[in-house]
Short mmCIF file of C-alpha atoms in Angstrom, two decimals:
data_model
loop_
_atom_site.label_atom_id
_atom_site.label_comp_id
_atom_site.label_asym_id
_atom_site.label_seq_id
_atom_site.Cartn_x
_atom_site.Cartn_y
_atom_site.Cartn_z
CA MET A 1 -17.14 16.13 4.09
CA THR A 2 -15.07 16.86 1.01
CA LEU A 3 -11.85 14.94 0.59
CA PRO A 4 -8.88 16.67 -1.01
CA VAL A 5 -8.11 16.15 -4.65
CA LEU A 6 -4.55 14.88 -4.87
CA ASN A 7 -3.71 17.19 -7.74
CA HIS A 8 -3.69 19.99 -9.26
CA PHE A 9 -1.18 22.72 -9.15
CA ARG A 10 -1.33 25.20 -11.95
CA ARG A 11 1.03 27.96 -11.17
CA PRO A 12 2.24 30.75 -13.45
CA ARG A 13 5.42 29.88 -15.20
CA PRO A 14 8.37 31.59 -13.52
CA ALA A 15 10.32 33.74 -15.89
CA SER A 16 13.54 32.02 -14.87
CA ARG A 17 12.35 28.48 -15.56
CA SER A 18 14.12 26.97 -18.53
CA ARG A 19 12.40 25.62 -21.56
CA TRP A 20 14.16 22.30 -20.92
CA LEU A 21 12.33 22.02 -17.62
CA ASP A 22 9.09 22.81 -19.43
CA ARG A 23 9.78 20.02 -21.86
CA GLY A 24 10.51 17.63 -19.00
CA LEU A 25 7.26 18.53 -17.29
CA ALA A 26 5.43 18.11 -20.57
CA LEU A 27 6.48 14.47 -20.63
CA LEU A 28 4.68 13.98 -17.32
CA ARG A 29 1.38 15.45 -18.42
CA PRO A 30 -1.37 14.99 -17.69
CA SER A 31 -1.30 12.33 -15.01
CA TRP A 32 1.76 13.36 -12.98
CA GLN A 33 0.79 17.02 -12.85
CA ALA A 34 -2.86 16.22 -12.26
CA ALA A 35 -2.31 13.76 -9.40
CA PRO A 36 1.32 13.91 -8.21
CA LEU A 37 0.68 12.31 -4.82
CA ARG A 38 -1.05 9.35 -6.42
CA ARG A 39 1.86 8.89 -8.82
CA LEU A 40 4.34 9.14 -5.95
CA VAL A 41 2.51 6.45 -3.98
CA GLN A 42 2.28 4.31 -7.10
CA ALA A 43 6.01 4.68 -7.74
CA CYS A 44 6.81 3.68 -4.14
CA PHE A 45 4.73 0.51 -4.39
CA PHE A 46 6.34 -0.37 -7.71
CA LEU A 47 9.82 0.06 -6.25
CA LEU A 48 8.75 -2.12 -3.33
CA PHE A 49 7.60 -4.79 -5.77
CA LEU A 50 10.94 -4.69 -7.58
CA TYR A 51 12.81 -4.79 -4.25
CA LEU A 52 10.92 -7.87 -3.09
CA PHE A 53 11.22 -9.66 -6.41
CA PHE A 54 14.81 -8.92 -7.39
CA TYR A 55 16.53 -8.48 -4.00
CA VAL A 56 14.60 -10.30 -1.29
CA SER A 57 13.83 -13.22 -3.61
CA TRP A 58 17.41 -13.38 -4.94
CA PRO A 59 18.59 -16.78 -3.65
CA TYR A 60 22.35 -16.46 -3.96
CA ALA A 61 25.06 -15.49 -1.50
CA GLU A 62 28.62 -16.43 -0.68
CA PRO A 63 28.57 -18.58 1.30
CA PHE A 64 25.08 -20.02 0.77
CA HIS A 65 23.19 -20.52 4.03
CA ALA A 66 19.77 -21.58 5.27
CA GLU A 67 18.87 -18.15 6.71
CA LEU A 68 19.50 -16.28 3.48
CA LEU A 69 15.84 -15.59 2.69
CA SER A 70 14.71 -14.92 6.26
CA SER A 71 17.57 -12.47 6.84
CA LYS A 72 16.22 -10.23 4.06
CA GLU A 73 12.50 -10.93 4.32
CA HIS A 74 11.35 -8.06 6.54
CA LEU A 75 8.23 -8.07 4.36
CA PRO A 76 6.99 -11.31 2.76
CA ALA A 77 8.55 -11.87 -0.65
CA GLU A 78 5.08 -12.86 -1.86
CA LEU A 79 3.41 -9.73 -0.42
CA PHE A 80 1.80 -8.54 -3.65
CA LEU A 81 0.43 -12.02 -4.37
CA LEU A 82 -1.17 -11.99 -0.94
CA LEU A 83 -2.76 -8.62 -1.71
CA ASP A 84 -4.33 -9.72 -5.01
CA PRO A 85 -7.98 -10.11 -3.94
CA LEU A 86 -8.83 -12.77 -6.49
CA VAL A 87 -5.99 -15.06 -5.39
CA GLY A 88 -7.26 -15.26 -1.81
CA ILE A 89 -10.92 -15.67 -2.74
CA SER A 90 -10.43 -18.30 -5.43
CA ALA A 91 -7.93 -20.29 -3.34
CA THR A 92 -10.39 -20.39 -0.44
CA ILE A 93 -13.24 -21.53 -2.67
CA ALA A 94 -11.17 -24.13 -4.53
CA THR A 95 -9.65 -25.71 -1.43
CA ARG A 96 -12.58 -25.20 0.96
CA ALA A 97 -10.00 -23.96 3.45
CA VAL A 98 -8.86 -20.58 4.65
CA SER A 99 -5.45 -19.59 3.28
CA ILE A 100 -3.14 -16.78 4.33
CA ALA A 101 -3.92 -15.07 1.02
CA LEU A 102 -7.46 -14.48 2.27
CA ALA A 103 -6.11 -12.17 5.00
CA GLY A 104 -4.39 -9.96 2.44
CA CYS A 105 -7.54 -10.00 0.34
CA GLY A 106 -9.57 -8.82 3.34
CA ILE A 107 -7.23 -5.87 3.91
CA VAL A 108 -7.47 -4.77 0.27
CA LEU A 109 -11.26 -5.10 0.22
CA ALA A 110 -11.58 -3.10 3.45
CA ILE A 111 -9.46 -0.28 2.01
CA SER A 112 -11.54 -0.40 -1.17
CA LEU A 113 -14.57 0.70 0.83
CA PHE A 114 -12.85 4.08 1.20
CA ILE A 115 -10.64 4.16 -1.90
CA PRO A 116 -12.56 2.31 -4.63
CA ARG A 117 -10.23 0.12 -6.69
CA GLY A 118 -7.32 1.79 -4.95
CA PHE A 119 -5.33 -1.41 -5.43
CA CYS A 120 -5.60 -0.89 -9.20
CA SER A 121 -4.57 2.76 -9.27
CA TYR A 122 -2.02 2.88 -6.44
CA VAL A 123 -0.61 -0.60 -5.73
CA CYS A 124 -0.80 -3.03 -8.66
CA PRO A 125 2.61 -3.32 -10.40
CA ARG A 126 0.98 -4.47 -13.62
CA GLY A 127 -1.05 -1.26 -13.70
CA THR A 128 2.13 0.74 -13.15
CA ILE A 129 3.84 -1.04 -16.05
CA LEU A 130 0.84 -0.23 -18.25
CA ASP A 131 1.04 3.42 -17.18
CA LEU A 132 4.75 3.51 -18.00
CA PHE A 133 4.05 2.01 -21.41
CA GLU A 134 1.27 4.53 -21.92
CA GLY A 135 3.55 7.42 -21.05
CA CYS A 136 6.41 6.24 -23.25
CA VAL A 137 4.60 4.73 -26.23
CA GLY A 138 0.84 4.53 -26.00
CA ARG A 139 -0.11 8.18 -26.05
CA TRP A 140 1.99 8.75 -29.18
CA VAL A 141 0.40 5.85 -31.05
CA ARG A 142 -3.17 5.60 -29.87
CA GLY A 143 -4.31 9.18 -30.17
CA LYS A 144 -7.22 10.52 -28.16
CA ASN A 145 -8.28 8.38 -25.21
CA GLY A 146 -11.95 7.77 -25.95
CA ALA A 147 -14.37 6.69 -23.27
CA SER A 148 -16.58 4.57 -25.48
CA ALA A 149 -16.38 0.79 -25.41
CA GLY A 150 -17.88 -2.17 -27.21
CA TRP A 151 -19.09 -5.58 -26.16
CA TRP A 152 -16.00 -6.04 -24.01
CA ARG A 153 -17.09 -3.48 -21.38
CA HIS A 154 -18.33 -6.18 -18.98
CA LEU A 155 -15.86 -8.89 -19.91
CA LYS A 156 -14.15 -8.65 -16.51
CA TYR A 157 -17.36 -9.61 -14.72
CA TYR A 158 -17.94 -12.61 -16.96
CA LEU A 159 -14.33 -13.66 -16.47
CA LEU A 160 -14.69 -13.28 -12.70
CA ALA A 161 -17.77 -15.50 -12.79
CA ALA A 162 -15.85 -18.12 -14.77
CA VAL A 163 -12.95 -18.07 -12.28
CA MET A 164 -15.33 -18.48 -9.33
CA VAL A 165 -17.30 -21.30 -10.95
CA ALA A 166 -14.11 -23.16 -11.85
CA ALA A 167 -12.81 -22.69 -8.29
CA GLY A 168 -16.09 -24.16 -7.04
CA PHE A 169 -15.21 -27.30 -9.00
CA GLY A 170 -11.72 -27.34 -7.48
CA VAL A 171 -9.92 -26.01 -10.56
CA MET A 172 -7.64 -22.99 -10.18
CA ILE A 173 -7.63 -20.94 -13.38
CA VAL A 174 -7.08 -17.65 -11.59
CA GLY A 175 -3.33 -17.75 -12.30
CA TYR A 176 -3.95 -17.36 -16.02
CA VAL A 177 -5.85 -14.07 -15.71
CA SER A 178 -5.40 -12.50 -12.29
CA ALA A 179 -3.35 -9.32 -11.98
CA ILE A 180 -0.33 -10.25 -9.85
CA PRO A 181 0.31 -13.88 -10.95
CA VAL A 182 0.44 -12.77 -14.59
CA VAL A 183 3.04 -10.07 -13.96
CA THR A 184 5.21 -12.05 -11.51
CA ARG A 185 5.32 -15.02 -13.86
CA ALA A 186 6.20 -12.89 -16.88
CA ILE A 187 9.00 -11.12 -15.00
CA ALA A 188 10.27 -14.46 -13.67
CA PHE A 189 10.53 -15.75 -17.24
CA LEU A 190 11.74 -12.57 -18.93
CA LEU A 191 13.87 -10.51 -16.53
CA ALA A 192 14.95 -13.00 -13.85
CA PRO A 193 17.15 -14.96 -16.33
CA LEU A 194 18.87 -11.70 -17.26
CA GLN A 195 19.55 -11.03 -13.58
CA LEU A 196 20.88 -14.56 -13.11
CA GLY A 197 23.15 -14.42 -16.14
CA THR A 198 24.47 -10.94 -15.35
CA LEU A 199 25.07 -11.36 -11.62
CA ARG A 200 25.97 -15.06 -11.56
CA ASN A 201 26.82 -17.02 -14.68
CA TRP A 202 25.14 -17.36 -18.05
CA SER A 203 25.69 -21.12 -17.91
CA GLN A 204 23.10 -21.26 -15.13
CA VAL A 205 20.42 -19.73 -17.34
CA ARG A 206 18.12 -22.42 -18.67
CA GLU A 207 16.99 -22.27 -22.28
CA VAL A 208 13.67 -20.45 -22.55
CA GLY A 209 11.01 -22.93 -23.64
CA TRP A 210 7.68 -22.43 -25.32
CA ALA A 211 5.84 -22.42 -21.97
CA GLU A 212 7.85 -19.37 -20.88
CA TRP A 213 7.34 -17.66 -24.23
CA LEU A 214 3.59 -18.29 -23.97
CA SER A 215 3.45 -16.53 -20.60
CA ILE A 216 5.61 -13.67 -21.86
CA GLY A 217 3.36 -13.38 -24.93
CA LEU A 218 0.26 -13.18 -22.73
CA PHE A 219 1.75 -10.30 -20.79
CA ALA A 220 2.94 -8.61 -23.98
CA GLY A 221 -0.61 -8.83 -25.33
CA ILE A 222 -1.92 -7.16 -22.17
CA VAL A 223 0.57 -4.34 -22.58
CA LEU A 224 -0.02 -3.88 -26.31
CA ALA A 225 -3.79 -3.75 -25.78
CA SER A 226 -3.12 -0.33 -24.24
CA LEU A 227 -2.53 0.90 -27.79
CA PHE A 228 -6.24 0.40 -28.38
CA ARG A 229 -7.51 1.91 -25.12
CA GLN A 230 -5.52 3.21 -22.17
CA ARG A 231 -5.25 0.45 -19.56
CA PHE A 232 -7.50 -1.74 -21.71
CA TRP A 233 -6.96 -4.84 -19.58
CA CYS A 234 -7.60 -3.00 -16.31
CA ARG A 235 -10.71 -1.33 -17.70
CA TYR A 236 -12.46 -4.25 -19.31
CA VAL A 237 -10.78 -7.61 -18.67
CA CYS A 238 -9.07 -7.89 -15.27
CA PRO A 239 -11.16 -10.08 -12.93
CA SER A 240 -9.21 -8.81 -9.91
CA GLY A 241 -10.45 -5.33 -10.77
CA ALA A 242 -13.96 -6.73 -11.11
CA VAL A 243 -13.84 -7.90 -7.49
CA LEU A 244 -12.89 -4.41 -6.37
CA SER A 245 -15.55 -2.84 -8.59
CA LEU A 246 -18.22 -4.91 -6.85
CA VAL A 247 -16.92 -3.73 -3.48
CA ALA A 248 -17.07 -0.14 -4.76
CA LYS A 249 -20.80 -0.61 -5.31
CA VAL A 250 -21.23 -0.54 -1.52
CA GLY A 251 -18.26 1.78 -0.90
CA LEU A 252 -18.43 4.76 1.43
CA THR A 253 -16.93 7.34 -0.92
CA ARG A 254 -17.64 8.52 -4.44
CA ARG A 255 -16.42 10.79 -7.19
CA HIS A 256 -18.93 13.64 -7.67
CA VAL A 257 -19.25 16.27 -10.35
CA THR A 258 -20.67 19.61 -9.18
CA ASP A 259 -22.76 22.10 -11.11
CA ARG A 260 -19.60 24.11 -11.87
CA CYS A 261 -18.79 21.61 -14.66
CA VAL A 262 -18.30 23.38 -18.02
CA GLU A 263 -18.36 20.10 -19.98
CA CYS A 264 -14.94 20.66 -21.53
CA GLY A 265 -14.30 16.90 -21.68
CA ARG A 266 -10.80 16.97 -20.19
CA CYS A 267 -11.79 14.53 -17.45
CA ALA A 268 -12.91 11.95 -20.01
CA ASP A 269 -9.73 12.42 -22.03
CA VAL A 270 -7.40 11.72 -19.10
CA CYS A 271 -9.38 9.04 -17.22
CA PRO A 272 -7.41 5.78 -17.46
CA PHE A 273 -10.33 3.61 -16.30
CA ASP A 274 -13.19 4.82 -18.53
CA ALA A 275 -15.06 5.94 -15.42
CA VAL A 276 -16.35 9.24 -16.86
CA GLY A 277 -19.71 8.99 -18.59
CA GLU A 278 -20.87 10.81 -21.67
CA ASP A 279 -22.40 13.52 -19.47
CA PHE A 280 -19.18 13.67 -17.40
CA THR A 281 -20.71 12.17 -14.27
CA THR A 282 -19.32 8.98 -12.79
CA ARG A 283 -19.52 5.32 -13.68
CA GLY A 284 -19.17 4.24 -10.09
CA LEU A 285 -18.13 0.64 -10.75
CA ASP A 286 -15.23 1.76 -12.94
CA CYS A 287 -13.79 4.66 -10.95
CA ALA A 288 -10.46 3.80 -9.32
CA TRP A 289 -10.04 7.06 -7.43
CA CYS A 290 -6.85 7.89 -9.26
CA GLN A 291 -8.05 11.54 -9.12
CA THR A 292 -6.42 12.40 -12.42
CA CYS A 293 -9.69 13.89 -13.61
CA GLY A 294 -9.83 16.21 -10.59
CA GLY A 295 -6.39 17.56 -11.35
CA ALA A 296 -7.24 18.08 -15.02
CA CYS A 297 -10.56 19.87 -14.43
CA PRO A 298 -10.12 23.63 -15.12
CA ALA A 299 -13.27 24.54 -13.18
CA GLY A 300 -12.59 22.53 -10.02
CA ALA A 301 -15.92 20.79 -10.51
CA ILE A 302 -14.79 17.30 -9.46
CA GLN A 303 -14.79 16.33 -5.81
CA PHE A 304 -14.17 13.09 -3.98
CA THR A 305 -16.55 12.96 -1.04
CA LEU A 306 -18.56 10.63 1.15
CA ARG A 307 -21.15 8.73 -0.77
CA GLY A 308 -24.29 10.42 0.58
CA ARG A 309 -23.64 13.93 -0.72
CA ARG A 310 -26.52 15.48 -2.69
CA GLU A 311 -26.19 19.26 -2.73
CA GLY A 312 -24.46 21.11 -5.53
CA LEU A 313 -24.11 18.17 -7.90
CA LYS A 314 -24.27 18.55 -11.66
CA GLU A 315 -27.91 19.26 -12.53
CA GLY A 316 -28.88 17.93 -9.14
CA GLY A 317 -28.04 14.34 -10.08
CA GLU A 318 -25.59 11.75 -8.93
CA ASP A 319 -24.09 9.09 -11.19
CA ARG A 320 -26.64 9.61 -13.92
CA SER A 321 -24.32 8.11 -16.50
CA LYS A 322 -24.37 4.41 -15.71
CA SER A 323 -23.04 1.62 -17.86
CA PRO A 324 -25.50 -0.91 -19.21
CA SER A 325 -25.75 -3.81 -16.78
CA PRO A 326 -23.94 -7.06 -17.55
CA SER A 327 -26.25 -9.47 -19.33
CA ARG A 328 -27.58 -12.69 -17.86
CA ARG A 329 -26.68 -14.35 -21.14
CA GLY A 330 -23.04 -13.36 -20.65
CA PHE A 331 -22.93 -14.77 -17.11
CA LEU A 332 -24.66 -17.96 -18.26
CA ALA A 333 -22.14 -18.45 -21.07
CA ALA A 334 -19.23 -17.80 -18.69
CA GLY A 335 -20.61 -20.26 -16.15
CA ILE A 336 -21.25 -23.01 -18.69
CA GLY A 337 -17.81 -22.52 -20.21
CA ALA A 338 -16.15 -22.67 -16.79
CA VAL A 339 -18.02 -25.86 -15.88
CA ALA A 340 -16.94 -27.51 -19.13
CA VAL A 341 -13.31 -26.46 -18.63
CA ALA A 342 -13.31 -27.58 -14.99
CA ILE A 343 -14.78 -30.99 -15.80
CA GLY A 344 -12.33 -31.47 -18.66
CA LEU A 345 -9.31 -30.53 -16.56
CA ARG A 346 -10.34 -32.65 -13.60
CA SER A 347 -10.99 -35.67 -15.78
CA ALA A 348 -7.44 -35.37 -17.18
CA ARG A 349 -5.90 -35.62 -13.72
CA GLY A 350 -4.15 -38.89 -13.04
CA THR A 351 -3.89 -39.84 -16.72
CA GLN A 352 -0.15 -39.21 -16.87
CA PRO A 353 1.98 -42.41 -16.77
CA ALA A 354 3.78 -42.90 -13.46
CA ALA A 355 7.16 -42.86 -15.22
CA LEU A 356 6.44 -39.34 -16.51
CA ALA A 357 4.93 -37.95 -13.31
CA PRO A 358 6.46 -34.54 -12.44
CA ILE A 359 8.95 -34.07 -9.61
CA ARG A 360 7.36 -31.37 -7.47
CA PRO A 361 9.15 -29.08 -4.97
CA PRO A 362 9.68 -30.42 -1.45
CA GLY A 363 6.58 -30.08 0.68
CA SER A 364 4.23 -30.13 -2.29
CA ARG A 365 0.81 -31.51 -1.56
CA PRO A 366 -0.50 -34.62 -3.35
CA GLU A 367 -0.79 -33.96 -7.08
CA ALA A 368 -4.55 -33.38 -7.31
CA GLU A 369 -4.53 -30.99 -4.34
CA PHE A 370 -1.38 -29.33 -5.61
CA LEU A 371 -3.04 -28.51 -8.94
CA THR A 372 -6.08 -27.18 -7.07
CA ARG A 373 -3.98 -24.83 -4.96
CA CYS A 374 -1.17 -23.70 -7.27
CA VAL A 375 -1.76 -20.20 -8.66
CA ARG A 376 1.11 -20.50 -11.18
CA CYS A 377 2.63 -17.22 -10.03
CA GLY A 378 6.29 -18.08 -10.58
CA GLN A 379 7.42 -16.85 -7.16
CA CYS A 380 8.94 -20.25 -6.35
CA TYR A 381 11.05 -20.13 -9.53
CA GLN A 382 12.55 -16.83 -8.48
CA VAL A 383 13.65 -17.95 -5.00
CA CYS A 384 15.01 -21.31 -6.17
CA PRO A 385 18.83 -21.42 -6.42
CA GLY A 386 20.27 -23.31 -9.34
CA PRO A 387 17.60 -22.82 -10.44
CA VAL A 388 16.13 -26.26 -9.86
CA LEU A 389 12.51 -25.36 -10.57
CA ARG A 390 11.15 -24.68 -14.04
CA PRO A 391 7.64 -24.21 -15.39
CA SER A 392 5.81 -27.25 -16.69
CA GLY A 393 4.74 -27.26 -20.32
CA LEU A 394 2.27 -29.69 -21.82
CA GLU A 395 4.28 -32.83 -21.17
CA GLY A 396 1.53 -33.56 -18.64
CA PRO A 397 -2.14 -32.57 -18.39
CA VAL A 398 -3.10 -29.10 -19.63
CA GLU A 399 -3.84 -28.13 -16.05
CA SER A 400 -0.13 -28.51 -15.21
CA LEU A 401 0.86 -25.60 -17.45
CA TRP A 402 3.23 -23.20 -15.61
CA THR A 403 3.20 -25.24 -12.41
CA PRO A 404 6.67 -25.78 -10.90
CA VAL A 405 8.59 -28.99 -11.59
CA ALA A 406 12.15 -29.86 -10.63
CA ASP A 407 14.69 -30.11 -13.45
CA LEU A 408 17.34 -32.18 -11.69
CA LEU A 409 19.62 -32.33 -14.71
CA HIS A 410 20.08 -28.58 -14.41
CA ALA A 411 20.72 -28.49 -10.64
CA GLY A 412 20.07 -30.44 -7.48
CA CYS A 413 17.87 -29.27 -4.61
CA HIS A 414 20.27 -27.81 -2.04
CA GLN A 415 20.09 -29.37 1.40
CA ASP A 416 20.14 -25.95 3.11
CA CYS A 417 17.38 -24.39 1.02
CA ASN A 418 13.67 -24.34 1.88
CA PHE A 419 12.92 -21.04 0.13
CA CYS A 420 10.17 -22.28 -2.18
CA THR A 421 8.27 -23.62 0.83
CA GLN A 422 8.29 -20.15 2.41
CA VAL A 423 6.87 -18.07 -0.44
CA CYS A 424 3.89 -20.03 -1.78
CA PRO A 425 0.84 -17.75 -1.28
CA THR A 426 -1.79 -20.51 -1.39
CA GLY A 427 -0.12 -23.40 0.44
CA ALA A 428 0.33 -25.60 -2.63
CA ILE A 429 3.86 -26.00 -1.25
CA ARG A 430 3.67 -26.44 2.50
CA SER A 431 5.89 -24.34 4.73
CA LEU A 432 8.81 -26.42 5.99
CA THR A 433 11.70 -25.77 8.32
CA ILE A 434 15.14 -26.85 7.14
CA ASP A 435 14.99 -29.98 9.31
CA GLN A 436 11.54 -30.85 7.96
CA LYS A 437 12.65 -30.21 4.41
CA ARG A 438 15.61 -32.58 4.77
CA ARG A 439 13.19 -35.33 5.82
CA THR A 440 10.49 -34.59 3.21
CA PRO A 441 10.86 -36.59 -0.03
CA MET A 442 10.43 -35.07 -3.47
CA GLY A 443 10.87 -38.48 -5.10
CA ILE A 444 13.24 -41.40 -4.97
CA ALA A 445 16.49 -41.99 -6.81
CA VAL A 446 16.74 -45.11 -8.98
CA ILE A 447 19.99 -46.48 -10.45
CA ASP A 448 20.05 -47.89 -13.98
CA GLY A 449 22.39 -50.86 -13.68
CA ASP A 450 22.81 -51.14 -17.44
CA THR A 451 24.10 -47.56 -17.63
CA CYS A 452 26.06 -47.18 -14.38
CA LEU A 453 29.81 -47.55 -14.90
CA ALA A 454 30.29 -49.31 -11.56
CA HIS A 455 27.42 -51.75 -12.03
CA ARG A 456 28.70 -52.65 -15.52
CA GLY A 457 32.22 -53.06 -14.23
CA ALA A 458 33.51 -50.50 -16.72
CA GLU A 459 35.28 -48.51 -14.01
CA PHE A 460 35.07 -47.78 -10.34
CA CYS A 461 32.75 -44.79 -9.73
CA ARG A 462 31.13 -43.42 -6.58
CA LEU A 463 30.30 -39.86 -7.60
CA CYS A 464 26.64 -40.17 -6.60
CA ALA A 465 27.49 -41.63 -3.17
CA ASP A 466 30.04 -38.90 -2.47
CA GLU A 467 27.54 -36.19 -3.41
CA CYS A 468 24.85 -37.71 -1.20
CA ASP A 469 27.25 -38.02 1.74
CA ALA A 470 28.40 -34.41 1.31
CA ALA A 471 24.77 -33.26 1.50
CA GLY A 472 24.33 -35.18 4.75
CA TYR A 473 21.71 -37.65 3.55
CA GLY A 474 23.84 -40.79 3.31
CA ALA A 475 21.16 -42.46 1.23
CA ILE A 476 23.56 -44.11 -1.27
CA GLU A 477 25.87 -46.82 -0.02
CA MET A 478 28.57 -48.80 -1.82
CA ARG A 479 28.13 -52.56 -1.81
CA THR A 480 30.25 -55.35 -3.23
CA ILE A 481 28.81 -56.99 -6.34
CA GLU A 482 29.94 -59.88 -8.50
CA LEU A 483 30.94 -59.38 -12.11
CA THR A 484 30.71 -61.91 -14.86
CA LEU A 485 34.09 -62.55 -16.50
CA GLU A 486 33.87 -63.76 -20.06
CA ASP A 487 36.48 -65.30 -22.34
CA VAL A 488 39.46 -64.94 -19.99
CA PRO A 489 42.36 -67.03 -21.39
CA GLU A 490 43.30 -69.84 -19.06
CA GLY A 491 46.46 -69.25 -17.09
CA LEU A 492 46.62 -65.53 -17.90
CA PHE A 493 45.61 -64.54 -14.36
CA SER A 494 46.02 -66.22 -11.03
CA ASP A 495 43.03 -67.39 -8.99
CA GLU A 496 43.51 -64.46 -6.63
CA GLN A 497 43.53 -62.01 -9.52
CA LEU A 498 40.41 -63.56 -11.04
CA GLU A 499 38.70 -63.37 -7.66
CA ALA A 500 39.55 -59.66 -7.36
CA MET A 501 38.49 -58.96 -10.92
CA GLY A 502 35.16 -60.70 -10.33
CA HIS A 503 34.12 -58.30 -7.56
CA THR A 504 33.71 -54.54 -7.34
CA GLU A 505 31.82 -51.94 -5.39
CA ALA A 506 28.72 -50.29 -6.84
CA PRO A 507 26.22 -47.74 -5.46
CA PHE A 508 22.82 -48.73 -4.09
CA VAL A 509 20.03 -46.42 -2.94
CA ASN A 510 18.57 -46.74 0.53
CA ALA A 511 14.94 -45.92 -0.24
CA ASP A 512 14.12 -45.08 3.39
CA ALA A 513 16.83 -42.39 3.55
CA CYS A 514 16.49 -40.94 0.04
CA VAL A 515 14.49 -37.70 -0.34
CA GLY A 516 14.88 -37.41 -4.10
CA CYS A 517 16.83 -34.15 -3.97
CA GLY A 518 18.51 -35.00 -7.29
CA LEU A 519 22.01 -33.94 -6.25
CA CYS A 520 23.23 -37.38 -7.29
CA GLN A 521 21.49 -37.16 -10.67
CA TYR A 522 22.87 -33.70 -11.35
CA ARG A 523 26.41 -34.79 -10.37
CA CYS A 524 26.30 -37.86 -12.61
CA HIS A 525 24.88 -35.90 -15.54
CA ALA A 526 27.31 -32.99 -15.19
CA ALA A 527 30.45 -35.13 -14.80
CA LEU A 528 29.84 -38.20 -16.94
CA VAL A 529 27.44 -36.92 -19.59
CA LYS A 530 28.38 -33.27 -20.17
CA GLN A 531 32.06 -33.11 -19.18
CA ARG A 532 33.58 -36.56 -19.79
CA LYS A 533 30.91 -37.71 -22.29
CA GLU A 534 31.23 -41.32 -21.11
CA LEU A 535 27.45 -41.75 -20.82
CA ASN A 536 24.52 -40.72 -22.96
CA GLN A 537 22.33 -40.14 -19.91
CA ALA A 538 22.71 -40.06 -16.16
CA ALA A 539 22.92 -43.51 -14.59
CA ILE A 540 20.84 -42.40 -11.61
CA ALA A 541 17.56 -40.50 -11.87
CA VAL A 542 14.85 -39.36 -9.50
CA GLN A 543 11.34 -40.65 -10.01
CA ALA A 544 8.18 -39.20 -8.54
CA LEU A 545 6.72 -40.98 -5.54
CA LYS A 546 3.55 -42.94 -6.15
CA ARG A 547 2.47 -42.09 -2.62
CA GLU A 548 3.63 -39.94 0.27
CA ARG A 549 6.13 -41.44 2.67
#
């Protein structure tokens, strides 16, 4: 059975068609004209990605309410993260438990049996961004798209091996290299602040730190590599693509070149995945079934058929042009490197002083398990109003890089928000209902008596208690305390006045009721440090829990 090539319409130019239309169509060549249906599907998935990221994940409304995310989430906000095959596989290996991401991985792998690496050519938003860059910039700078490659041809397989070995040791490095986490994190750091500042208020936009710039730089490097070879990262580096390439090895369909081939080389020139060999037959592990080559072939010699076809192929052969196999030495080096990295990262866990331990989102698992599960995708940053969550830098162990921590000086965790618990693709943040979230501690608030205005007797202040009561927690209560009166001239005040002056009310935290939401810390910092400038730092601060309550 021959499957249709999604191509390939070369019609005579109508006499009435304007030269401006010709110029517009020229901008789309060759890929849009060669495979218009593929490009249409790709565009639809990219628009869906943008819709989920910028609309469904947008955590603001007037008034704010607990059902804000669920009212828009007809599809999971983290859908594309669930479809990344490497996320599901590595999370399952690292945690020794089945995660929901494994279900999405299974769907993608099953489809890949019929459309090899179809996720790469039709679905992946990072691939679409690379194609857009290629169409706008790359083809004018790079020149001819050669099919040759150097030592990096099998880098994606070595990187895949490293990710799997590290996951076997309980270390999740997939978020640094996998397709969807890289793009979601970069967009969360680069474009989400622009959305927040434009649609809300620029004062809510947190200063971009070096951790964000590092992630943005990684993605920029991936894009700029396309100046060297079209879709360089997808061709040679992406370990998610390597997973799909291995599935394609046992796939049911294949690109075939028939004996009508005139060896013009157009297929090699337009192939974005370096899947066309020097003799114009197929490198099966690299072909992503984008079908651009079929649309560009002037002889109609390229067909996409079931795997077992034999008759009519180019010189009677099938897939004669095969890439050299990955070397055992490369896999050994990748494995040894991954073991060393995993041991180093695991040994650094727990070395951070308790006073500097990060405040994790509500529902986060214990720190060691959290680091094992977190894929560092940035989806929780996007759905967090305030935003409260920010990416961790290197203030803790290296393994904490880009994991979410709460910045409670910037905003407090809203009592009616559980959004971050609903979008984590690997369960590093457990799913919580609103009622569960209100009873799940992030940390515990601690008052600095030497700083607090009320405890020092400088002035009466109950800002933190009022904020806690308004949120419905009631974890801060006002108690009467005694003040030490020094050098009061005798006879200046009556005994009753001295008695009143020697007592005041000051806030105290009820540890059993406090969930560490940080609303009190944010209120104290915003009012007394930033606005009134009476304090150098907030008098109440949330500390991480040493154990789960």
